[in-house]
Short mmCIF file of N, CA, C and O in Angstrom, two decimals:
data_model
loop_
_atom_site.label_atom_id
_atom_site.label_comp_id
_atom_site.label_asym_id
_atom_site.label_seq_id
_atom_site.Cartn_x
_atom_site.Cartn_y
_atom_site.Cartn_z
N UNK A 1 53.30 -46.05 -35.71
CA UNK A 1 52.47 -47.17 -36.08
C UNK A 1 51.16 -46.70 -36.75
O UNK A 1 50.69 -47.23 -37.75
N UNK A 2 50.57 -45.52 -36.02
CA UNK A 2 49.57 -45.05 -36.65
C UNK A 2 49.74 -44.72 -38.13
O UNK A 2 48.86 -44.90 -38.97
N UNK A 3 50.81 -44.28 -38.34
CA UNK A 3 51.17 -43.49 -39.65
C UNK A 3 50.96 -44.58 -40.62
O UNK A 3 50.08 -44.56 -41.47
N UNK A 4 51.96 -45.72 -40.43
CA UNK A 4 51.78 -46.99 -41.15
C UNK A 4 50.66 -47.77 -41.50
O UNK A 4 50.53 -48.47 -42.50
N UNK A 5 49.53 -47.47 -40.18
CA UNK A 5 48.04 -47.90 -40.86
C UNK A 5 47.14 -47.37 -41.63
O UNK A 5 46.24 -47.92 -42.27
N UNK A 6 47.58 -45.65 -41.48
CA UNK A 6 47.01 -45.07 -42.41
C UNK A 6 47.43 -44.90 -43.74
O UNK A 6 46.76 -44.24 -44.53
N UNK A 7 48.79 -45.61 -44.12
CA UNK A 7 49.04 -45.24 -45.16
C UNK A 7 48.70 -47.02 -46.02
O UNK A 7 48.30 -47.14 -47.18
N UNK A 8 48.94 -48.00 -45.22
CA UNK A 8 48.33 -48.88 -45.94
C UNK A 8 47.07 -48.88 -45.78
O UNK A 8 46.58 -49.83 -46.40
N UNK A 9 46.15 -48.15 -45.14
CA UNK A 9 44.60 -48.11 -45.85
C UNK A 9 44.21 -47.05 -46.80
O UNK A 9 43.10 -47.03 -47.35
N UNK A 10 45.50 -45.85 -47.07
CA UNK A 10 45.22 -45.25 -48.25
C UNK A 10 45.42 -45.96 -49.40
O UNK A 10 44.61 -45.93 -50.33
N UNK A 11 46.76 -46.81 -49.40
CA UNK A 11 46.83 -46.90 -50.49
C UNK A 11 45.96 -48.86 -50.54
O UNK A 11 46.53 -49.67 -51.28
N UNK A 12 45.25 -49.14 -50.09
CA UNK A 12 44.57 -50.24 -50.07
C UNK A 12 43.22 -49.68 -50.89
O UNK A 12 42.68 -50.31 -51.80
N UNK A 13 42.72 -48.13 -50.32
CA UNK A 13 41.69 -47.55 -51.53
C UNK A 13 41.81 -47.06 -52.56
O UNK A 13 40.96 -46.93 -53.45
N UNK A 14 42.88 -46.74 -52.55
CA UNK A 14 43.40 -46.51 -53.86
C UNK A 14 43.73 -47.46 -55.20
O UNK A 14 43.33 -47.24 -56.34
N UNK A 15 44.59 -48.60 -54.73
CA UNK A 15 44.02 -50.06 -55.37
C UNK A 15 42.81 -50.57 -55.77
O UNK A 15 42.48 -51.24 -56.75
N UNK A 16 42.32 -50.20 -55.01
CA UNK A 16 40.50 -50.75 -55.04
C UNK A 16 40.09 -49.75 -56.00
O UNK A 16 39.73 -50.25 -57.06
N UNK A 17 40.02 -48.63 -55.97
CA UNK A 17 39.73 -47.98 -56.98
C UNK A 17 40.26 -48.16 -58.83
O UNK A 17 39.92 -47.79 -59.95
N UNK A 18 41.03 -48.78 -58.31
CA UNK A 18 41.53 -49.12 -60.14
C UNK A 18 41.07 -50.57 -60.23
O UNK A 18 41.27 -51.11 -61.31
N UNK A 19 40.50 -51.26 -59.29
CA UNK A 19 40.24 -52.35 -59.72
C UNK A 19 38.68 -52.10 -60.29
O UNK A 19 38.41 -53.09 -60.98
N UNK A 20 37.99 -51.54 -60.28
CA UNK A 20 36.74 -51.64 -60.77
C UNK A 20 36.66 -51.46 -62.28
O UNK A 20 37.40 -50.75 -62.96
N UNK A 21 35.47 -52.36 -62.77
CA UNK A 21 35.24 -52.41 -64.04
C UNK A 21 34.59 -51.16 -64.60
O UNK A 21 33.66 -50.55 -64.08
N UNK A 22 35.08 -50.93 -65.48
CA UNK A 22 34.24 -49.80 -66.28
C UNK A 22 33.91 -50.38 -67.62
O UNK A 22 34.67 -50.63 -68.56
N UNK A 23 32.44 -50.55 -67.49
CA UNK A 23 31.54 -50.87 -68.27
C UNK A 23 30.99 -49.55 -69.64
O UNK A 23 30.30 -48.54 -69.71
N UNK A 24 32.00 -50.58 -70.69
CA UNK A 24 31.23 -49.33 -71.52
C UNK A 24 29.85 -49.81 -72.57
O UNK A 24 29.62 -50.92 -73.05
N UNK A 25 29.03 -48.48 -72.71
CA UNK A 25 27.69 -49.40 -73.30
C UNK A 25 27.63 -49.77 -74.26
O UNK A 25 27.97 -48.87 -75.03
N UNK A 26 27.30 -50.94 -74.92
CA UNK A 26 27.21 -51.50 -76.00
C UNK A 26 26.52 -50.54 -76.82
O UNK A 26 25.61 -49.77 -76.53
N UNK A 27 27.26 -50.80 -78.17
CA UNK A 27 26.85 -49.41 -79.10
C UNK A 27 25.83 -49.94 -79.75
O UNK A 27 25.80 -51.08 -80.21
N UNK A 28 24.90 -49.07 -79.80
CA UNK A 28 23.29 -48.90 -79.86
C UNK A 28 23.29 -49.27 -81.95
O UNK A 28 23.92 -48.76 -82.88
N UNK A 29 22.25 -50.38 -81.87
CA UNK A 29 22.38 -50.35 -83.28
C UNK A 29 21.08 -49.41 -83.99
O UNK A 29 20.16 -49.00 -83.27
N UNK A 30 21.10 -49.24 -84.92
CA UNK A 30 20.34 -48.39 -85.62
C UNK A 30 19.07 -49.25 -86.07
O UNK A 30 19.28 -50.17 -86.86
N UNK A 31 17.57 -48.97 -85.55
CA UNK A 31 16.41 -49.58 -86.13
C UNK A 31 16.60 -50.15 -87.49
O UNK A 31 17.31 -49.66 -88.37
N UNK A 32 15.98 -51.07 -87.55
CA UNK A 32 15.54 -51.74 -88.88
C UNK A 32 14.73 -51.13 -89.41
O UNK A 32 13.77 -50.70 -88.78
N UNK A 33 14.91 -50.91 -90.78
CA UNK A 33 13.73 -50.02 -91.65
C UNK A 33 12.81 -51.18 -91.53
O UNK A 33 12.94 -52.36 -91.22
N UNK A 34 11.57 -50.20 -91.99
CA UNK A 34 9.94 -50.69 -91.92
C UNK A 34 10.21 -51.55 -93.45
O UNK A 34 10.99 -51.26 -94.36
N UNK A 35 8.98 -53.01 -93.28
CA UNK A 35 8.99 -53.43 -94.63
C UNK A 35 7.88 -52.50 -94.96
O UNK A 35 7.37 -51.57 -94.34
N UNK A 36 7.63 -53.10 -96.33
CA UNK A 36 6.28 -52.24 -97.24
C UNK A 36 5.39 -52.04 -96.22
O UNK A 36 5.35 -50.93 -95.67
N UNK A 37 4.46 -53.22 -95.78
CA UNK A 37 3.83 -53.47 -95.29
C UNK A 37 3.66 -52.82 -94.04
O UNK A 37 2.62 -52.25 -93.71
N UNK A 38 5.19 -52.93 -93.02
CA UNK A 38 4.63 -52.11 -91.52
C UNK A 38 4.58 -50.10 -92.02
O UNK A 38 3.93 -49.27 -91.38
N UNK A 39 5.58 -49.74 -93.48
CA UNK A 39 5.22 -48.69 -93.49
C UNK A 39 4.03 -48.38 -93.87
O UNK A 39 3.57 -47.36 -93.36
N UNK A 40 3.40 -48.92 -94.58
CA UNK A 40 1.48 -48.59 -95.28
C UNK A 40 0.99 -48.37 -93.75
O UNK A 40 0.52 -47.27 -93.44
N UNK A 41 1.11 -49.61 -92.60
CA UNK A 41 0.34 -49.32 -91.48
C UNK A 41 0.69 -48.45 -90.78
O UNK A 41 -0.17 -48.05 -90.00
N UNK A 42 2.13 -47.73 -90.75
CA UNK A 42 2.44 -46.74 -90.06
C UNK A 42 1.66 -45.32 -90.79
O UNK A 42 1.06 -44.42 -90.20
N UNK A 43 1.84 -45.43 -91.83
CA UNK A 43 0.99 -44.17 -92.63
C UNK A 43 -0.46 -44.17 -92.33
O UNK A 43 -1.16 -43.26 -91.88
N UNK A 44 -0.64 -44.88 -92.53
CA UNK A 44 -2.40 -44.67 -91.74
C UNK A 44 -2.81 -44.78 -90.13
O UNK A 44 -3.93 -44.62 -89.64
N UNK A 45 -1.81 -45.03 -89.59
CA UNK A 45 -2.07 -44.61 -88.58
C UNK A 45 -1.66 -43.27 -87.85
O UNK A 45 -1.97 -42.95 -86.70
N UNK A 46 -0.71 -42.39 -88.97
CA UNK A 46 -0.60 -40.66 -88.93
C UNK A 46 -1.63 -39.99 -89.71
O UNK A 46 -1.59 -38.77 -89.82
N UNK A 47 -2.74 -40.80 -90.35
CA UNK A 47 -3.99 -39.86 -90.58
C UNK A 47 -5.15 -40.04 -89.92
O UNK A 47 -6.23 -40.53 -90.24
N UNK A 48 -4.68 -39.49 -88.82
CA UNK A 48 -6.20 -39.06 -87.89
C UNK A 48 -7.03 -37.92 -88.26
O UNK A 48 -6.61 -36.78 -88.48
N UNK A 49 -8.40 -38.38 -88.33
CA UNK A 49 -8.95 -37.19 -88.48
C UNK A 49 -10.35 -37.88 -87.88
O UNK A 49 -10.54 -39.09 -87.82
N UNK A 50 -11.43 -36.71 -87.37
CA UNK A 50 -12.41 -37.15 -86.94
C UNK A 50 -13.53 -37.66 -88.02
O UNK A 50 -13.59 -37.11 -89.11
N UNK A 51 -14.11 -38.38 -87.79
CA UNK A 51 -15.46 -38.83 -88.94
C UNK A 51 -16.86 -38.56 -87.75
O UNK A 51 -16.90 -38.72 -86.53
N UNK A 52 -17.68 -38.18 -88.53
CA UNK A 52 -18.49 -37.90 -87.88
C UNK A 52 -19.64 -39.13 -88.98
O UNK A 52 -20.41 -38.80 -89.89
N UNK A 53 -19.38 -40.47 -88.48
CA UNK A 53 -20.06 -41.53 -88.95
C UNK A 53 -22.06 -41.26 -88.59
O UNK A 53 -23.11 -40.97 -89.16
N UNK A 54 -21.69 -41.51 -87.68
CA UNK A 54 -23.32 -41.84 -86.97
C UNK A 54 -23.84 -40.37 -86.22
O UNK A 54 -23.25 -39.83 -85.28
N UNK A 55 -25.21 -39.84 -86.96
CA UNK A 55 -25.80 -38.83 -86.02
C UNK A 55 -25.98 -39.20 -84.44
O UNK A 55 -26.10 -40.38 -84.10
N UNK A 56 -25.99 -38.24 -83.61
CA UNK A 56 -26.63 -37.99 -82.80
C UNK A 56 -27.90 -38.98 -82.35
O UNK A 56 -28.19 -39.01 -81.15
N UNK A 57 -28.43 -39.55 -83.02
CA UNK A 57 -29.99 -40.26 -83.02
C UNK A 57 -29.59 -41.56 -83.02
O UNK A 57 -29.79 -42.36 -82.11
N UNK A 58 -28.77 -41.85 -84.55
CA UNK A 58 -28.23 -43.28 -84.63
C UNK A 58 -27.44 -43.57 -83.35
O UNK A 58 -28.00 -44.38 -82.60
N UNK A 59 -26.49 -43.18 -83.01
CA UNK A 59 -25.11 -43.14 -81.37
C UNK A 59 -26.00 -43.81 -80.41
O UNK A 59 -25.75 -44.90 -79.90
N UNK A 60 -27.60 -42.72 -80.07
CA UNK A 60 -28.30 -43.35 -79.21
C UNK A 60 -28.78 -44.60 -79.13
O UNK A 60 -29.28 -45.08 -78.11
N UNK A 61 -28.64 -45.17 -80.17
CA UNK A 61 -29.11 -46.46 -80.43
C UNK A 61 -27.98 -47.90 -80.11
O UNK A 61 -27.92 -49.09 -80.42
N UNK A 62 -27.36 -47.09 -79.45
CA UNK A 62 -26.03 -47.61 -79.53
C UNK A 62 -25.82 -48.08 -77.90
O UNK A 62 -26.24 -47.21 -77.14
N UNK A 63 -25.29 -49.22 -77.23
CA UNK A 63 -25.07 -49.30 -76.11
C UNK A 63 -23.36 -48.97 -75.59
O UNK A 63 -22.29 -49.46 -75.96
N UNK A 64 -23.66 -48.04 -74.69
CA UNK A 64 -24.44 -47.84 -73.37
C UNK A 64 -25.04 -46.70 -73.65
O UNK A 64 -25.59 -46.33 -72.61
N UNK A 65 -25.24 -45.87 -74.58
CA UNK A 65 -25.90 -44.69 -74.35
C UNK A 65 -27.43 -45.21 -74.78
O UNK A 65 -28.32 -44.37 -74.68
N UNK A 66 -27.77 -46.57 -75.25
CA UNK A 66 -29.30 -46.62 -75.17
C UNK A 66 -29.80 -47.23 -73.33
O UNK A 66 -30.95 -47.29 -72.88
N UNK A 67 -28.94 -47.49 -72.85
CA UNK A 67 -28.91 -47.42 -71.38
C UNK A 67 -29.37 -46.80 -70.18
O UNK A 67 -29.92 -47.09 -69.12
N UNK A 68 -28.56 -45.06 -71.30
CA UNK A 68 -27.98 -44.73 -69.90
C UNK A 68 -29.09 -43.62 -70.22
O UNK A 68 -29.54 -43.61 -71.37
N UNK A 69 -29.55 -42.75 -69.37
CA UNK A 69 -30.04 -41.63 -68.92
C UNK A 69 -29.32 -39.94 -70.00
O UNK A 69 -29.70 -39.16 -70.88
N UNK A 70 -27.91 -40.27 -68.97
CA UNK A 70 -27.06 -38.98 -69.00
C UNK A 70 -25.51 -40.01 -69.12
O UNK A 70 -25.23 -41.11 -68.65
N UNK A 71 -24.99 -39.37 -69.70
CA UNK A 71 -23.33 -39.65 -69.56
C UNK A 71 -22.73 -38.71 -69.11
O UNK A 71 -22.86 -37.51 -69.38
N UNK A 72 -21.89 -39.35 -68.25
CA UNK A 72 -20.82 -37.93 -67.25
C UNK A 72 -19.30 -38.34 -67.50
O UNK A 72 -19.02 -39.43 -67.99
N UNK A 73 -18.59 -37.63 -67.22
CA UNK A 73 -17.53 -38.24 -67.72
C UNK A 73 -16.54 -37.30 -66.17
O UNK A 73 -16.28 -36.10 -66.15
N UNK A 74 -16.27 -38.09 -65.31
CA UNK A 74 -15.71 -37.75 -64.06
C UNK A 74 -13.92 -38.09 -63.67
O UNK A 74 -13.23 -39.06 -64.01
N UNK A 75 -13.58 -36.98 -62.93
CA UNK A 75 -11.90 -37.73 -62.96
C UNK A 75 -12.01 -37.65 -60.93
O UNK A 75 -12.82 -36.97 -60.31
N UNK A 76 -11.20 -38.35 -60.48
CA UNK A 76 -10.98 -38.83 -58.92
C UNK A 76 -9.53 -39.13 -59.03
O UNK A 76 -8.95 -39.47 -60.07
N UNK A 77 -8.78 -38.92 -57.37
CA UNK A 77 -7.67 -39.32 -57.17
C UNK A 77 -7.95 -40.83 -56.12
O UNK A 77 -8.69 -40.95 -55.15
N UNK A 78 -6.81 -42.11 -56.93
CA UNK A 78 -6.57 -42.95 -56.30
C UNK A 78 -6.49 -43.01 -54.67
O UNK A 78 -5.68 -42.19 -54.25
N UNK A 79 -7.11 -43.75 -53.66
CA UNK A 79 -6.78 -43.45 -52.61
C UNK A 79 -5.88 -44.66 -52.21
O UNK A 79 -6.20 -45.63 -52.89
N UNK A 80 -4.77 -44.96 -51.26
CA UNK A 80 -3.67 -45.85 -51.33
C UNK A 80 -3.90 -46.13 -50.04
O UNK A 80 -2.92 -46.71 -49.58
N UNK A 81 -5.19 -45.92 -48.87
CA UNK A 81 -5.61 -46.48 -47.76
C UNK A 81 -5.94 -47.68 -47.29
O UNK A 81 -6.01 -48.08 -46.13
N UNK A 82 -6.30 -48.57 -49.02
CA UNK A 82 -6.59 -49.90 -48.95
C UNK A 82 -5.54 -50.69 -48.09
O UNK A 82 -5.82 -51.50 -47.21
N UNK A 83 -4.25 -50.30 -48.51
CA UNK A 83 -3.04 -51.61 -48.62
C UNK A 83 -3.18 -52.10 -50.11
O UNK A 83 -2.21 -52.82 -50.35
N UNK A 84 -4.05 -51.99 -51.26
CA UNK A 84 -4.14 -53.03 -51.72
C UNK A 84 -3.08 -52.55 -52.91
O UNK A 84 -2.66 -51.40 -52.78
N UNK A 85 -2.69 -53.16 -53.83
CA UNK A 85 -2.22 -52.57 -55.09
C UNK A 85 -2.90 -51.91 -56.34
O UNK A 85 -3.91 -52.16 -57.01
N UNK A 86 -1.95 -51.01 -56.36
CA UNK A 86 -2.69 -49.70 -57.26
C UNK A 86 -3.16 -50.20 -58.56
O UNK A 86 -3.99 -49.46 -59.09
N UNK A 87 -2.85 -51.27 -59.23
CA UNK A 87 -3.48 -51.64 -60.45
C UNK A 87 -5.07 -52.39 -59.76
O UNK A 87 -6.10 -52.28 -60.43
N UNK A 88 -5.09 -53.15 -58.36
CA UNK A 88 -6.28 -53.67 -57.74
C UNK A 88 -7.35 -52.30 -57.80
O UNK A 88 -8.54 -52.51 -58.04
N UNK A 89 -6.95 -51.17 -57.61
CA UNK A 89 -8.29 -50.01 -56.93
C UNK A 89 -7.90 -48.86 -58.60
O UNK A 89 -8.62 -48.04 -59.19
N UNK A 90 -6.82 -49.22 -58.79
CA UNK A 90 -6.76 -48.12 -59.91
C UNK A 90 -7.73 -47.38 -60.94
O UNK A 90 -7.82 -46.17 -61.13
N UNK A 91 -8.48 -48.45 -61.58
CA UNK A 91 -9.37 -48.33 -62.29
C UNK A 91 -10.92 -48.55 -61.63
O UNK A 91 -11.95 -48.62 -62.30
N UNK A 92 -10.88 -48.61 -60.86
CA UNK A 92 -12.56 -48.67 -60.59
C UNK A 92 -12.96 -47.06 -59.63
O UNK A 92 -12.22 -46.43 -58.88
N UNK A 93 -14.00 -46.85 -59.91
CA UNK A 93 -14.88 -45.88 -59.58
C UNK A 93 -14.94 -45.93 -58.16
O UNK A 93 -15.40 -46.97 -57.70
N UNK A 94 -14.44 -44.74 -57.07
CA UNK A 94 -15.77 -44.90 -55.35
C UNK A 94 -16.74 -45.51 -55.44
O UNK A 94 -17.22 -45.25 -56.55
N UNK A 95 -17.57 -46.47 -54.72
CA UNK A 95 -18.50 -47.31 -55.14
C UNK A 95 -18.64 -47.31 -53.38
O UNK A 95 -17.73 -47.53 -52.59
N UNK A 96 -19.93 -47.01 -53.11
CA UNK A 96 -20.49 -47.25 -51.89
C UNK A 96 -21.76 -47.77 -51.67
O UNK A 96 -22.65 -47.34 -52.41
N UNK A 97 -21.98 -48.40 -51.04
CA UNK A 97 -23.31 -49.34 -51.52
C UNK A 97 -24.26 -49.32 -52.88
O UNK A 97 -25.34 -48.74 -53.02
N UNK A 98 -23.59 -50.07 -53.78
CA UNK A 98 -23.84 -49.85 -54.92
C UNK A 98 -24.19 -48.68 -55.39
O UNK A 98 -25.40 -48.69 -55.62
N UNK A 99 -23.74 -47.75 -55.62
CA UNK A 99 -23.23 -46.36 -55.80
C UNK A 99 -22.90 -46.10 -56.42
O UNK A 99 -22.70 -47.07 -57.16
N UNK A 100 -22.51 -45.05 -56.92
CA UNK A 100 -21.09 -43.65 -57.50
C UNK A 100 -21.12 -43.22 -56.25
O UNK A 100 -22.16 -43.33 -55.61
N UNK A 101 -19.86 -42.59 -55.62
CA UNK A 101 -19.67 -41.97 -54.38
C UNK A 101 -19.15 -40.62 -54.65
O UNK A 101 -18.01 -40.17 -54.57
N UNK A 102 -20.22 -40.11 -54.97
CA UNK A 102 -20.14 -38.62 -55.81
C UNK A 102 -19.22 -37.43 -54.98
O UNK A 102 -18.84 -36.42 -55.57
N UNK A 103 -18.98 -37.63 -53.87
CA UNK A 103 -18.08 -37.02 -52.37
C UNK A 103 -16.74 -37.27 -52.80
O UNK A 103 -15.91 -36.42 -52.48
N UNK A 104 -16.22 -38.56 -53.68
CA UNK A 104 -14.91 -38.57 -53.69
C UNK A 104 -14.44 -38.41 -55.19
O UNK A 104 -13.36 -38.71 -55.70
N UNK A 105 -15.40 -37.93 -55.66
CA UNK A 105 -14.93 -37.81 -57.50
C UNK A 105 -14.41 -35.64 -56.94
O UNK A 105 -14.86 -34.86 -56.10
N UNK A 106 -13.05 -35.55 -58.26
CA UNK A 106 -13.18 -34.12 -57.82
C UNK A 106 -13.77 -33.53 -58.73
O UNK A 106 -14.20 -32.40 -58.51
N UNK A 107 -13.94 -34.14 -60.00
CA UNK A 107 -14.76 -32.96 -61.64
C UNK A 107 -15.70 -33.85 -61.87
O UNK A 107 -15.49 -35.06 -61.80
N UNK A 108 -17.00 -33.26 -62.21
CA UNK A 108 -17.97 -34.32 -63.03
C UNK A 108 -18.17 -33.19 -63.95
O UNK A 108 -18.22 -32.00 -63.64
N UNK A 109 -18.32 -33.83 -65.40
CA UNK A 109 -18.77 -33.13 -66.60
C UNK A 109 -20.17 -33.78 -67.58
O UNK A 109 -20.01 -34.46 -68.59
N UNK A 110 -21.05 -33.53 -67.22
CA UNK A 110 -22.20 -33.97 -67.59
C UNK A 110 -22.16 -33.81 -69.83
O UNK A 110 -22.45 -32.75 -70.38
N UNK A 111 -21.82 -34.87 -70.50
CA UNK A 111 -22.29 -34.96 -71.59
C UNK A 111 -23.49 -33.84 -72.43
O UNK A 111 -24.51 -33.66 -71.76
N UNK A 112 -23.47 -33.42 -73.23
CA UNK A 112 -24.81 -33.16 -73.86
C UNK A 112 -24.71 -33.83 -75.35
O UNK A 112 -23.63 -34.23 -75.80
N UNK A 113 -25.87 -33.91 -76.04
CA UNK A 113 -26.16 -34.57 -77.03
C UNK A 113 -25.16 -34.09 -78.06
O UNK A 113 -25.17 -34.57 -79.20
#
């Protein structure tokens, strides 16, 4: 009897196995060429190069650096202690009573002119 149950639950998986669908992927079509137009904007946007528009003097005149003191430019790791969601704390700075919470930043790089 045993023999008989094992052989109709072999071949019960074995059935089952040919019954599944095999999904094949829809064949990928090939991009649409650029009109005139999106190629001109694609070309200028592969010529980067730096401009050095505004001195040093003019920039300052400029907000936030007519603001600020010093500019630092600091990197920190997210902490995930809130509960809250990572796009909620992601972007904002340690902030402790109206603060920078200079303890939880790990690089600060102080700007020069």
């Amino acid at each position: 009897m045993l023999k008989h149950l094992l052989a109709i639950l072999f071949l019960s998986f074995c059935f089952s196995s040919f019954a599944q669908l095999v999904v094949d992927e829809p064949p990928t079509k090939p991009p649409k060429p650029l009109t005139k137009h999106q190629a001109k904007i694609e070309e200028e946007n592969h010529n980067c190069i730096h401009r050095n528009r505004y001195s040093s003097i003019q920039r300052l005149n400029f907000y936030p650096f007519n603001k600020a003191s010093t500019v630092q430019i600091v990197s920190y790791d997210v902490k995930h202690d809130t509960g809250e969601l990572y796009g909620k704390v992601g972007n904002k700075l340690p902030i402790a009573n109206d603060t920078i919470c200079y303890s939880q930043l790990d690089e600060i790089k102080t700007l020069s002119n």
